[in-house]
Every structure is written in structure tokens, then in C-alpha cells.
Amino acid sequence: MDRKTDKLVSAIGDIDTAYLEEALDFNRANADRRKRTRFPKLSAACAAVLIILGVSVTAFAISRIPLSWRDIFSPGQTVIGDADEAPVISQQQPQAAATEELQIKVEKVISDERALYLLYSVKANEGAVLDQTGKFADFELYFPGKMMSGAYVSRFLERKAGVPKNELEGVVYADWQPGDSANGLVMSLTNWREKKPFKDVKVDFNVAEMVENTGENANLPQCLDSFANGTSLYRWQPGDAEVKLPYGGASICNAGWENGVLQLVMKGSVEENEWTAPENWYFIDTRTGAVIYPDPSVHFSPPSAFDPDAADADWCYIWEFVTIDKEALPYLEMHWGGKEIYTTVLPGKWKVTLEETPVTIASEVLAENLPLTYGGEELTAERIECSKLSMAVYFADYADSTTGILGAFRVFDADGKPIPCDWSFTADQADDSCMIWTRFDEPIEPECICRLTFNGETVFER
């Protein structure tokens, strides 16, 4: 889309999809009758014809734009698939979780047999500003008795014109199995965070001295970490030191070094955990000027693990790890900030629970009983299905996902451009069958799927 068309689309804003489809059909019906003609002088009638053609072509161009997140949740967008059926998007009666600082409400929920899409709104107090790049420090989505950690993605939509700055819309798309019910599905959100610029601050912390004098790797059960490979590691126990850290009231209470790893034991607020992000702070080796960031891994323990009387404490112990040679410890300077850092703006925890099953979008069968070959193995695709949300290939045979078969599928639009999607493997089938599927990065019309290739060969084409 060129710059002028992009400006036109932005100026039009919300448009009637059905009207555009009618305009497109009209444009196609008349395409064969159009001829290029040079006129020495344009009459009023000719000018009118050109205007009509321009509007028709513009409508065609706009109709080619993929569905946006808001389109698919719009009351004017039929998602059931029956042209004669009233466009019903959601029958949810969600509970709104509210505090003095933030209100969160699930607006719409739709799904197909494989994916669930959820639109929710976030509203802060009047006069507050929710930054577009903000995020929750912790976000969980789970069905009753079935955690969805790692199986969902959440992001915020660009704020529409006229929407107050204290409001945002977020979209979540999640994997789920056929037959699952979303009754009782829970969204759990913690600590609204935004990027704030912070100046570089040098921390008055003698690393080598603390490691030498107070570091103790005690064999306490509370400090034992066991790993899947059978190995174990004792973390350093909390100590009595109190090296104050800037921006958040955290402090270092102990430090120790062993086997190439420096451990820092910190005390920090549960609600404001800026120190748990490894990109927020770092060491500088004053000999070389090298910047050394902590490892991504972080460990948390409540104070009650060491002191039963601290069960109601609003802080926790935090273990941070830095890979470094012991000889470098006396030359380390600790720094915090010097960049835009995510920091807690609205602390708190919220939960929103759904009470009804979402509306389900029917899938369209694109092909059936296709013979495929991969890695010398003969496979049969019983059917290929596609909806506005996802695409699936059902195999009559079991396919091993470790063979690279997931990367063998690619989807293309009418212009031959790949449609962004990430194929996944679902083995919730019998031992002799399976389903391979992909969730689209953004909702699309199934008609946009013009070609599907498997291992470089076309297996479906409109």
C-alpha cells in the first residue's frame, strides 16, 4: 500500500465491511468492460466515470487489508460464518476487577476449534496516563484446572482516536484443545509497569569485601536447588548486610562466589521488583571498562521460608547470579539505570473470571485426503481446515514433530507473499494420528489463504 492510500485509509477510519465487499463485487463485474482510452478533453460525464472508477479501485484496495484485531471483535463483523445469521460476537457476562487505581474488564471472547482470542480493556483513574508501551509485570491465563503458562500471547492495541489516555485495549490469543470450555477462565494480572528514564547511579558496594567477610553457602534445605539432570546447588543464605539500592528500597544482604558465579542475595518489595530485571543493573570491570550484566535467571523465596513469624511480610528474598572470574571481584563497580527502565507505576493484583463459553467460529475445509511425503515417509492429510484465527492439518498418521515437519508448511496470500504464522504441534490425538496447526499473527479472512505449500510443493491453491 502506497503512502497516499495509507493516508486515505487512516482518514476513513471505521468502514462498513459489507459495503466494501459489495463495491468489490461491482468492481469485478465491470472489470472486463473497462478499456483504456485517451480523450483529448474530459467531459463532465467522463470525469464522473473516472471518479466512480477511482472509488471502486480504492474500495478494492481497502478490502484487501487483512482483518485487524478490532475488526474481528467489531459488532458489525459476522464471525459465525452464516450470512443470514445476526452477527453475534460474544455472550460473555464477565466480572470486572476494580481497585482505586485500575479497572480491568473482558470485552469480547471468540474462538475456533484450536485458538481462543480475548479482547479486554484497562482503565486507570481519570487524569492518569497509561503508556502504550506499558505492561503487567505478571500475566497469567488459565482454564479451570489447566494452566496456560507459555501457551498464550498478550499485547496492547494502539489507542483509537478520541479514547482517553487513561484507557487501553489489550488482546490475548491462546492455544486450547478441542472440546475445552472457557467457563471459569481466569486472567490474573500484577503490577502495571511503564518505561521511565533513570540516570546512571553508582552503588556504594564493595563486592570483594562482602564475598570475603559475609558470604556463606550454608547447607540449608531452604537454599537447595535441585535440577532435572540430577545435580543440585546450594544458594547463599540471607545475611545481615544492608547495602541500599536506588529506586525501590531494595538492599543487598549477602553475597558469595563459587565455581565462576557471583550470587547476590537481595531483599525487595513484592510489589516493586525492578531489581529482578537483569537489564536494569550491571557491573563495570574498572580494569577494562567491560560491562557485565547479571544472568537472566532469578530465584525468589518468601521470608517465611527462613522465619515462620514473617508469614505476612510484603517483601521477599531475591537471588541474582553473575558469571564472572573471582579475580575480577575487587575491580567491580555496581551501576543501576542509565536507560529507560520498566518500573511499577500502579502496584496491585487483579483477576477477571469468565462465566460462559465463547462464541466459536466455524472452520472451512480447504482440502481432503492429500498424500504427502516427508523424510521418506508417506503421510495422508485427511483434511486441511482454516478459520479467521487458525489453520490446521489433520493427519491420518502420526508425525514426529522433531523431524522438522513443523517448518515444512508455509501459507501465502494472493500476491504470493507469506502470511505470518507460527506452526505448532498438537499430539492430542490417537497414537496413529496427529494434528499440526498454526495460529495467525492477526485474524484474516480464509479467502486470503491462496496457497499452502508443504516442503516447497503446493498442496492447496485457490
Coordinates of N, CA and C in Angstrom, one line a residue, residues 208-410:
A208 N 34.1 -7.6 46.6 CA 35.1 -8.5 47.1 C 35.0 -8.6 48.6
E209 N 34.8 -7.4 49.3 CA 34.8 -7.4 50.8 C 33.7 -8.2 51.3
M210 N 32.5 -8.0 50.7 CA 31.3 -8.8 51.2 C 31.5 -10.3 51.0
V211 N 32.0 -10.6 49.8 CA 32.2 -12.1 49.5 C 33.2 -12.7 50.5
E212 N 34.2 -11.9 50.9 CA 35.2 -12.4 51.8 C 34.7 -12.5 53.2
N213 N 34.0 -11.5 53.6 CA 33.6 -11.5 55.1 C 32.3 -12.1 55.4
T214 N 31.3 -12.0 54.6 CA 30.0 -12.4 55.0 C 29.3 -13.5 54.1
G215 N 30.0 -13.8 53.0 CA 29.4 -14.8 52.2 C 29.5 -16.2 52.8
E216 N 28.3 -16.9 52.9 CA 28.3 -18.2 53.5 C 27.3 -19.1 52.7
N217 N 27.8 -20.2 52.1 CA 26.9 -21.0 51.4 C 26.5 -22.2 52.3
A218 N 25.5 -21.9 53.2 CA 25.1 -22.8 54.2 C 24.3 -24.0 53.6
N219 N 24.4 -25.2 54.1 CA 23.7 -26.3 53.7 C 22.3 -26.3 54.3
L220 N 21.5 -25.3 54.0 CA 20.1 -25.2 54.5 C 19.2 -25.8 53.5
P221 N 18.2 -26.5 53.9 CA 17.2 -27.1 53.0 C 16.5 -26.0 52.2
Q222 N 16.3 -24.8 52.8 CA 15.6 -23.7 52.1 C 16.4 -23.2 50.9
C223 N 17.7 -23.5 50.9 CA 18.6 -22.9 49.9 C 19.1 -23.9 48.9
L224 N 18.5 -25.1 48.9 CA 18.9 -26.1 48.0 C 18.0 -26.1 46.7
D225 N 18.7 -26.0 45.6 CA 18.1 -26.1 44.3 C 18.5 -27.5 43.6
S226 N 17.5 -28.2 43.2 CA 17.7 -29.5 42.5 C 17.3 -29.4 41.1
F227 N 18.1 -30.0 40.2 CA 17.9 -29.8 38.8 C 17.5 -31.2 38.1
A228 N 16.9 -31.1 36.9 CA 16.4 -32.3 36.3 C 17.5 -33.3 35.9
N229 N 18.7 -32.8 35.7 CA 19.9 -33.7 35.4 C 20.5 -34.4 36.6
G230 N 19.9 -34.2 37.7 CA 20.3 -34.9 38.9 C 21.3 -34.1 39.8
T231 N 21.7 -32.9 39.3 CA 22.7 -32.1 40.1 C 21.9 -31.2 41.1
S232 N 22.6 -30.7 42.0 CA 22.0 -29.7 43.0 C 23.0 -28.6 43.3
L233 N 22.4 -27.5 43.8 CA 23.2 -26.3 44.1 C 22.6 -25.6 45.3
Y234 N 23.5 -25.3 46.3 CA 23.0 -24.5 47.4 C 23.2 -23.0 47.1
R235 N 22.1 -22.3 47.3 CA 22.2 -20.8 47.2 C 22.8 -20.3 48.5
W236 N 23.3 -19.1 48.4 CA 23.8 -18.4 49.6 C 22.6 -18.0 50.5
Q237 N 22.8 -18.2 51.8 CA 21.7 -17.9 52.7 C 21.6 -16.4 52.9
P238 N 20.5 -15.9 53.3 CA 20.3 -14.4 53.6 C 21.3 -14.0 54.7
G239 N 21.8 -12.8 54.6 CA 22.7 -12.3 55.7 C 22.2 -11.1 56.3
D240 N 23.1 -10.4 57.1 CA 22.7 -9.3 57.9 C 23.2 -7.9 57.3
A241 N 23.9 -8.0 56.1 CA 24.3 -6.8 55.5 C 23.1 -6.0 54.9
E242 N 23.4 -4.7 54.7 CA 22.3 -3.9 54.2 C 22.9 -2.8 53.2
V243 N 23.2 -3.2 52.0 CA 23.6 -2.3 51.0 C 22.4 -1.7 50.3
K244 N 22.1 -0.5 50.5 CA 20.9 0.1 49.9 C 21.0 0.3 48.4
L245 N 20.0 -0.1 47.7 CA 19.9 0.1 46.3 C 18.9 1.2 45.9
P246 N 19.2 1.9 44.8 CA 18.3 3.0 44.5 C 17.0 2.6 43.8
Y247 N 16.0 3.5 43.8 CA 14.8 3.3 43.1 C 14.1 2.0 43.5
G248 N 13.5 2.0 44.7 CA 12.6 0.9 45.0 C 12.8 0.3 46.4
G249 N 13.9 0.8 47.1 CA 14.0 0.4 48.5 C 14.6 -1.0 48.7
A250 N 15.1 -1.6 47.7 CA 15.8 -2.9 47.8 C 17.1 -2.8 48.4
S251 N 17.7 -3.9 48.9 CA 19.0 -3.9 49.5 C 19.7 -5.3 49.3
I252 N 21.0 -5.3 49.3 CA 21.8 -6.5 49.3 C 22.1 -6.9 50.7
C253 N 21.8 -8.2 51.0 CA 22.0 -8.6 52.4 C 23.1 -9.7 52.5
N254 N 23.5 -10.2 51.3 CA 24.6 -11.2 51.3 C 25.1 -11.4 49.9
A255 N 26.4 -11.9 49.8 CA 26.9 -12.2 48.5 C 28.0 -13.3 48.7
G256 N 28.1 -14.1 47.6 CA 29.1 -15.2 47.7 C 29.5 -15.6 46.3
W257 N 30.7 -16.2 46.2 CA 31.2 -16.6 44.9 C 31.6 -18.1 44.9
E258 N 31.2 -18.8 43.9 CA 31.6 -20.2 43.8 C 31.5 -20.7 42.3
N259 N 32.5 -21.4 41.9 CA 32.5 -22.0 40.6 C 32.2 -21.1 39.4
G260 N 32.8 -19.9 39.5 CA 32.6 -18.9 38.4 C 31.3 -18.1 38.5
V261 N 30.5 -18.2 39.6 CA 29.3 -17.5 39.7 C 29.2 -16.7 40.9
L262 N 28.9 -15.4 40.8 CA 28.7 -14.5 41.9 C 27.2 -14.5 42.2
Q263 N 26.9 -14.8 43.5 CA 25.5 -14.7 43.9 C 25.2 -13.5 44.8
L264 N 24.2 -12.8 44.5 CA 23.8 -11.7 45.3 C 22.4 -12.0 45.9
V265 N 22.3 -11.9 47.2 CA 21.1 -12.1 47.9 C 20.5 -10.8 48.3
M266 N 19.3 -10.5 47.8 CA 18.7 -9.2 48.0 C 17.4 -9.3 48.8
K267 N 17.0 -8.2 49.4 CA 15.7 -8.0 49.9 C 14.9 -7.0 49.1
G268 N 13.7 -7.3 48.7 CA 13.0 -6.4 47.8 C 11.5 -6.5 48.0
S269 N 10.8 -5.5 47.6 CA 9.4 -5.4 47.7 C 8.7 -6.4 46.7
V270 N 7.7 -7.1 47.1 CA 6.9 -7.9 46.2 C 6.3 -7.1 45.1
E271 N 5.8 -5.9 45.5 CA 5.1 -5.1 44.5 C 6.0 -4.4 43.5
E272 N 7.2 -4.0 43.9 CA 8.1 -3.3 43.1 C 9.4 -4.1 42.9
N273 N 9.5 -4.8 41.8 CA 10.6 -5.7 41.6 C 11.4 -5.3 40.4
E274 N 11.8 -4.0 40.3 CA 12.6 -3.6 39.2 C 14.0 -4.3 39.2
W275 N 14.4 -4.7 40.4 CA 15.8 -5.3 40.5 C 15.8 -6.7 40.0
T276 N 14.6 -7.3 39.7 CA 14.6 -8.7 39.2 C 14.9 -8.7 37.7
A277 N 14.8 -7.5 37.0 CA 15.1 -7.5 35.6 C 16.6 -7.3 35.4
P278 N 17.3 -8.3 34.7 CA 18.7 -8.2 34.6 C 19.2 -7.1 33.7
E279 N 18.4 -6.5 32.9 CA 18.8 -5.4 32.0 C 18.9 -4.1 32.8
N280 N 18.3 -4.0 34.0 CA 18.2 -2.8 34.7 C 19.5 -2.4 35.5
W281 N 20.4 -3.4 35.8 CA 21.6 -3.1 36.5 C 22.7 -3.9 36.0
Y282 N 24.0 -3.5 36.3 CA 25.1 -4.2 35.7 C 26.4 -3.8 36.6
F283 N 27.4 -4.5 36.3 CA 28.8 -4.2 36.8 C 29.7 -3.7 35.7
I284 N 30.6 -2.9 36.1 CA 31.7 -2.4 35.2 C 33.0 -2.9 35.8
D285 N 33.8 -3.6 35.0 CA 35.1 -4.0 35.3 C 36.0 -2.8 35.1
T286 N 36.5 -2.2 36.2 CA 37.3 -0.9 36.0 C 38.6 -1.2 35.4
R287 N 39.1 -2.4 35.3 CA 40.4 -2.7 34.6 C 40.2 -2.5 33.1
T288 N 39.1 -2.9 32.6 CA 38.9 -3.0 31.1 C 37.7 -2.1 30.6
G289 N 36.9 -1.7 31.6 CA 35.7 -0.9 31.2 C 34.6 -1.8 30.6
A290 N 34.7 -3.1 30.7 CA 33.7 -4.0 30.2 C 32.5 -4.0 31.1
V291 N 31.3 -4.0 30.4 CA 30.0 -4.0 31.1 C 29.6 -5.5 31.3
I292 N 29.2 -5.8 32.5 CA 28.8 -7.2 32.8 C 27.4 -7.2 33.4
Y293 N 26.5 -7.8 32.7 CA 25.1 -7.9 33.1 C 24.9 -9.2 33.9
P294 N 23.9 -9.2 34.8 CA 23.6 -10.5 35.5 C 23.0 -11.5 34.6
D295 N 23.0 -12.7 35.0 CA 22.3 -13.8 34.3 C 20.8 -13.6 34.3
P296 N 20.1 -14.1 33.3 CA 18.6 -14.0 33.2 C 17.9 -14.7 34.4
S297 N 18.5 -15.7 34.9 CA 17.8 -16.5 36.0 C 17.8 -15.7 37.3
V298 N 16.6 -15.8 37.9 CA 16.3 -15.1 39.2 C 15.6 -16.1 40.1
H299 N 15.9 -16.1 41.4 CA 15.2 -17.0 42.3 C 14.5 -16.2 43.4
F300 N 13.3 -16.6 43.8 CA 12.6 -15.8 44.8 C 12.3 -16.8 46.0
S301 N 12.3 -16.3 47.2 CA 11.8 -17.1 48.3 C 11.1 -16.1 49.3
P302 N 10.0 -16.5 49.9 CA 9.4 -15.6 50.9 C 10.2 -15.7 52.2
P303 N 10.2 -14.6 53.0 CA 10.9 -14.6 54.2 C 10.5 -15.7 55.2
S304 N 9.2 -16.2 55.1 CA 8.7 -17.2 55.9 C 9.4 -18.5 55.8
A305 N 10.1 -18.7 54.6 CA 10.9 -19.9 54.4 C 12.0 -20.0 55.4
F306 N 12.5 -18.9 56.0 CA 13.6 -18.8 56.9 C 13.1 -18.4 58.3
D307 N 11.9 -17.7 58.4 CA 11.4 -17.2 59.6 C 9.9 -17.4 59.6
P308 N 9.3 -18.4 60.3 CA 7.9 -18.6 60.3 C 7.1 -17.4 60.8
D309 N 7.7 -16.5 61.6 CA 7.0 -15.3 62.0 C 6.8 -14.2 61.0
A310 N 7.5 -14.4 59.8 CA 7.4 -13.4 58.7 C 6.4 -13.8 57.6
A311 N 5.4 -14.6 58.0 CA 4.5 -15.1 57.0 C 3.7 -14.0 56.3
D312 N 3.5 -12.8 57.0 CA 2.7 -11.7 56.4 C 3.6 -10.6 55.8
A313 N 4.8 -10.9 55.6 CA 5.7 -9.9 55.1 C 5.4 -9.5 53.7
D314 N 5.5 -8.2 53.3 CA 5.2 -7.7 52.0 C 6.5 -7.6 51.1
W315 N 7.6 -8.3 51.5 CA 8.8 -8.3 50.8 C 9.3 -9.8 50.6
C316 N 10.3 -10.0 49.8 CA 10.8 -11.3 49.6 C 12.3 -11.3 49.4
Y317 N 13.0 -12.4 49.5 CA 14.4 -12.6 49.1 C 14.5 -12.8 47.6
I318 N 15.5 -12.2 47.1 CA 15.8 -12.4 45.6 C 17.2 -12.8 45.4
W319 N 17.4 -13.8 44.7 CA 18.8 -14.3 44.4 C 19.1 -13.9 42.9
E320 N 20.2 -13.2 42.7 CA 20.6 -12.8 41.4 C 22.0 -13.5 41.1
F321 N 22.3 -13.8 39.9 CA 23.5 -14.6 39.6 C 24.3 -13.8 38.5
V322 N 25.6 -13.7 38.7 CA 26.5 -13.1 37.7 C 27.7 -14.0 37.4
T323 N 27.9 -14.4 36.2 CA 29.0 -15.2 35.8 C 30.3 -14.3 35.6
I324 N 31.3 -14.6 36.4 CA 32.5 -13.8 36.5 C 33.6 -14.5 37.1
D325 N 34.8 -14.2 36.7 CA 36.0 -14.7 37.4 C 36.2 -14.1 38.8
K326 N 36.7 -14.9 39.7 CA 36.9 -14.4 41.1 C 37.9 -13.3 41.1
E327 N 39.0 -13.3 40.2 CA 40.0 -12.3 40.2 C 39.4 -10.9 39.9
A328 N 38.2 -10.8 39.3 CA 37.7 -9.6 38.9 C 36.9 -8.9 40.0
L329 N 36.6 -9.6 41.1 CA 35.7 -9.1 42.1 C 36.2 -7.8 42.7
P330 N 37.5 -7.6 43.0 CA 37.9 -6.3 43.6 C 37.8 -5.1 42.7
Y331 N 37.6 -5.4 41.4 CA 37.6 -4.3 40.4 C 36.2 -4.0 39.9
L332 N 35.2 -4.5 40.5 CA 33.8 -4.3 40.0 C 33.1 -3.1 40.6
E333 N 32.5 -2.3 39.8 CA 31.6 -1.2 40.2 C 30.2 -1.6 39.8
M334 N 29.3 -1.4 40.8 CA 27.9 -1.7 40.5 C 27.1 -0.4 40.1
H335 N 26.3 -0.6 39.0 CA 25.6 0.6 38.5 C 24.1 0.2 38.3
W336 N 23.3 1.2 38.4 CA 21.8 0.9 38.1 C 21.3 2.1 37.3
G337 N 20.5 1.7 36.2 CA 19.8 2.7 35.4 C 20.6 3.1 34.2
G338 N 20.6 4.4 33.8 CA 21.2 4.9 32.6 C 20.4 4.6 31.4
K339 N 19.2 4.3 31.5 CA 18.3 4.0 30.3 C 16.9 4.1 30.7
E340 N 16.0 3.8 29.8 CA 14.6 3.7 30.1 C 14.3 2.3 30.7
I341 N 13.7 2.3 31.9 CA 13.6 1.0 32.6 C 12.1 0.9 33.0
Y342 N 11.6 -0.4 32.8 CA 10.3 -0.7 33.3 C 10.2 -0.6 34.8
T343 N 9.3 0.2 35.3 CA 9.2 0.4 36.7 C 7.7 0.4 37.1
T344 N 7.4 -0.1 38.2 CA 6.0 -0.3 38.6 C 5.4 1.1 38.8
V345 N 4.2 1.3 38.1 CA 3.5 2.6 38.2 C 2.3 2.4 39.1
L346 N 1.5 1.4 38.8 CA 0.3 1.1 39.6 C 0.4 -0.3 40.2
P347 N 0.9 -0.4 41.4 CA 1.1 -1.7 42.0 C -0.3 -2.3 42.4
G348 N -0.4 -3.6 42.3 CA -1.6 -4.3 42.7 C -1.8 -5.6 41.9
K349 N -2.8 -6.4 42.3 CA -3.1 -7.6 41.7 C -4.6 -7.6 41.3
W350 N -4.9 -8.1 40.1 CA -6.3 -8.2 39.6 C -6.6 -9.5 39.0
K351 N -7.8 -9.9 39.1 CA -8.3 -11.1 38.5 C -9.6 -10.9 37.8
V352 N -9.8 -11.4 36.6 CA -11.1 -11.4 35.9 C -11.4 -12.8 35.5
T353 N -12.7 -13.2 35.8 CA -13.1 -14.6 35.5 C -14.3 -14.5 34.6
L354 N -14.2 -15.4 33.5 CA -15.3 -15.5 32.6 C -16.3 -16.5 33.1
E355 N -17.6 -16.4 32.7 CA -18.6 -17.3 33.2 C -19.3 -18.1 32.1
E356 N -19.0 -17.8 30.8 CA -19.7 -18.6 29.7 C -18.7 -18.9 28.7
T357 N -19.1 -19.9 27.9 CA -18.2 -20.4 26.8 C -18.2 -19.3 25.6
P358 N -17.1 -19.0 25.0 CA -17.1 -18.0 24.0 C -17.7 -18.5 22.7
V359 N -18.1 -17.6 21.8 CA -18.6 -17.9 20.5 C -17.5 -18.6 19.7
T360 N -17.9 -19.6 19.0 CA -17.0 -20.4 18.2 C -17.2 -20.1 16.7
I361 N -16.1 -19.9 16.0 CA -16.1 -19.6 14.6 C -15.9 -21.0 13.9
A362 N -16.8 -21.3 12.9 CA -16.6 -22.5 12.2 C -15.5 -22.4 11.2
S363 N -14.8 -23.6 11.0 CA -13.7 -23.6 10.1 C -14.1 -24.1 8.7
E364 N -13.4 -23.6 7.7 CA -13.7 -24.0 6.3 C -12.7 -25.1 5.9
V365 N -13.2 -26.2 5.3 CA -12.3 -27.3 4.8 C -11.8 -26.9 3.5
L366 N -10.4 -26.8 3.4 CA -9.8 -26.4 2.2 C -9.4 -27.6 1.3
A367 N -9.1 -28.7 1.9 CA -8.7 -29.9 1.1 C -8.9 -31.1 1.9
E368 N -9.0 -32.3 1.3 CA -9.2 -33.5 2.0 C -8.4 -34.6 1.3
N369 N -7.9 -35.6 2.1 CA -7.3 -36.8 1.7 C -6.1 -36.5 0.7
L370 N -5.1 -35.7 1.2 CA -4.0 -35.4 0.4 C -2.8 -36.3 0.7
P371 N -2.2 -37.0 -0.2 CA -1.0 -37.7 0.1 C 0.2 -36.8 0.1
L372 N 1.0 -36.9 1.2 CA 2.2 -36.1 1.4 C 3.4 -37.0 1.7
T373 N 4.6 -36.6 1.4 CA 5.8 -37.3 1.7 C 6.8 -36.4 2.4
Y374 N 7.3 -36.9 3.6 CA 8.3 -36.1 4.3 C 9.3 -37.0 4.9
G375 N 10.6 -36.8 4.7 CA 11.7 -37.6 5.2 C 11.5 -39.0 4.8
G376 N 11.0 -39.2 3.6 CA 10.9 -40.6 3.1 C 9.7 -41.3 3.6
E377 N 8.8 -40.6 4.4 CA 7.7 -41.3 5.0 C 6.4 -40.8 4.3
E378 N 5.5 -41.7 4.0 CA 4.3 -41.4 3.3 C 3.2 -41.0 4.4
L379 N 2.6 -39.9 4.2 CA 1.6 -39.4 5.1 C 0.3 -39.1 4.4
T380 N -0.8 -39.1 5.1 CA -2.1 -38.7 4.5 C -2.7 -37.6 5.3
A381 N -2.9 -36.4 4.6 CA -3.6 -35.3 5.3 C -5.1 -35.5 5.1
E382 N -5.8 -36.0 6.1 CA -7.2 -36.3 6.0 C -8.0 -35.0 5.6
R383 N -7.6 -33.9 6.2 CA -8.3 -32.6 5.8 C -7.4 -31.5 6.3
I384 N -7.6 -30.3 5.6 CA -6.9 -29.1 5.9 C -8.0 -28.1 6.2
E385 N -8.0 -27.5 7.4 CA -9.1 -26.6 7.8 C -8.5 -25.2 8.0
C386 N -9.4 -24.2 7.8 CA -8.9 -22.8 8.0 C -10.1 -22.0 8.6
S387 N -9.8 -21.1 9.5 CA -10.8 -20.1 10.0 C -10.1 -18.8 10.0
K388 N -10.8 -17.8 10.5 CA -10.2 -16.4 10.6 C -9.0 -16.4 11.6
L389 N -9.0 -17.4 12.5 CA -8.0 -17.4 13.6 C -6.8 -18.4 13.4
S390 N -7.1 -19.5 12.8 CA -6.0 -20.5 12.7 C -6.2 -21.4 11.5
M391 N -5.2 -22.3 11.2 CA -5.2 -23.2 10.2 C -4.7 -24.5 10.7
A392 N -5.3 -25.7 10.3 CA -4.9 -27.0 10.8 C -4.8 -28.0 9.7
V393 N -3.9 -29.0 9.9 CA -3.7 -30.1 9.0 C -3.9 -31.3 9.9
Y394 N -4.9 -32.1 9.6 CA -5.2 -33.4 10.4 C -4.6 -34.5 9.6
F395 N -3.7 -35.3 10.2 CA -3.0 -36.4 9.6 C -3.7 -37.7 10.0
A396 N -3.8 -38.6 9.1 CA -4.3 -40.0 9.5 C -3.1 -40.8 10.1
D397 N -1.9 -40.2 10.0 CA -0.7 -40.9 10.5 C -0.1 -40.1 11.6
Y398 N 0.7 -40.7 12.5 CA 1.4 -40.0 13.5 C 2.7 -39.4 12.9
A399 N 2.9 -38.1 13.1 CA 4.0 -37.4 12.5 C 4.9 -36.9 13.7
D400 N 6.2 -37.2 13.6 CA 7.1 -36.8 14.7 C 7.5 -35.4 14.5
S401 N 7.2 -34.5 15.5 CA 7.5 -33.1 15.3 C 8.9 -32.8 15.4
T402 N 9.8 -33.7 15.9 CA 11.2 -33.4 16.0 C 11.9 -33.6 14.6
T403 N 11.2 -34.0 13.6 CA 11.8 -34.2 12.3 C 11.9 -33.0 11.5
G404 N 11.3 -31.9 12.0 CA 11.3 -30.6 11.3 C 10.1 -30.4 10.4
I405 N 9.1 -31.3 10.6 CA 7.9 -31.2 9.8 C 7.1 -29.9 10.0
L406 N 7.3 -29.3 11.2 CA 6.5 -28.1 11.6 C 6.9 -26.9 10.6
G407 N 8.2 -26.9 10.2 CA 8.7 -25.9 9.4 C 8.5 -26.1 7.9
A408 N 7.8 -27.3 7.6 CA 7.6 -27.6 6.2 C 6.4 -26.9 5.6
F409 N 5.5 -26.4 6.4 CA 4.3 -25.7 5.9 C 4.5 -24.2 5.8
R410 N 4.0 -23.6 4.7 CA 4.1 -22.2 4.5 C 2.8 -21.7 3.8

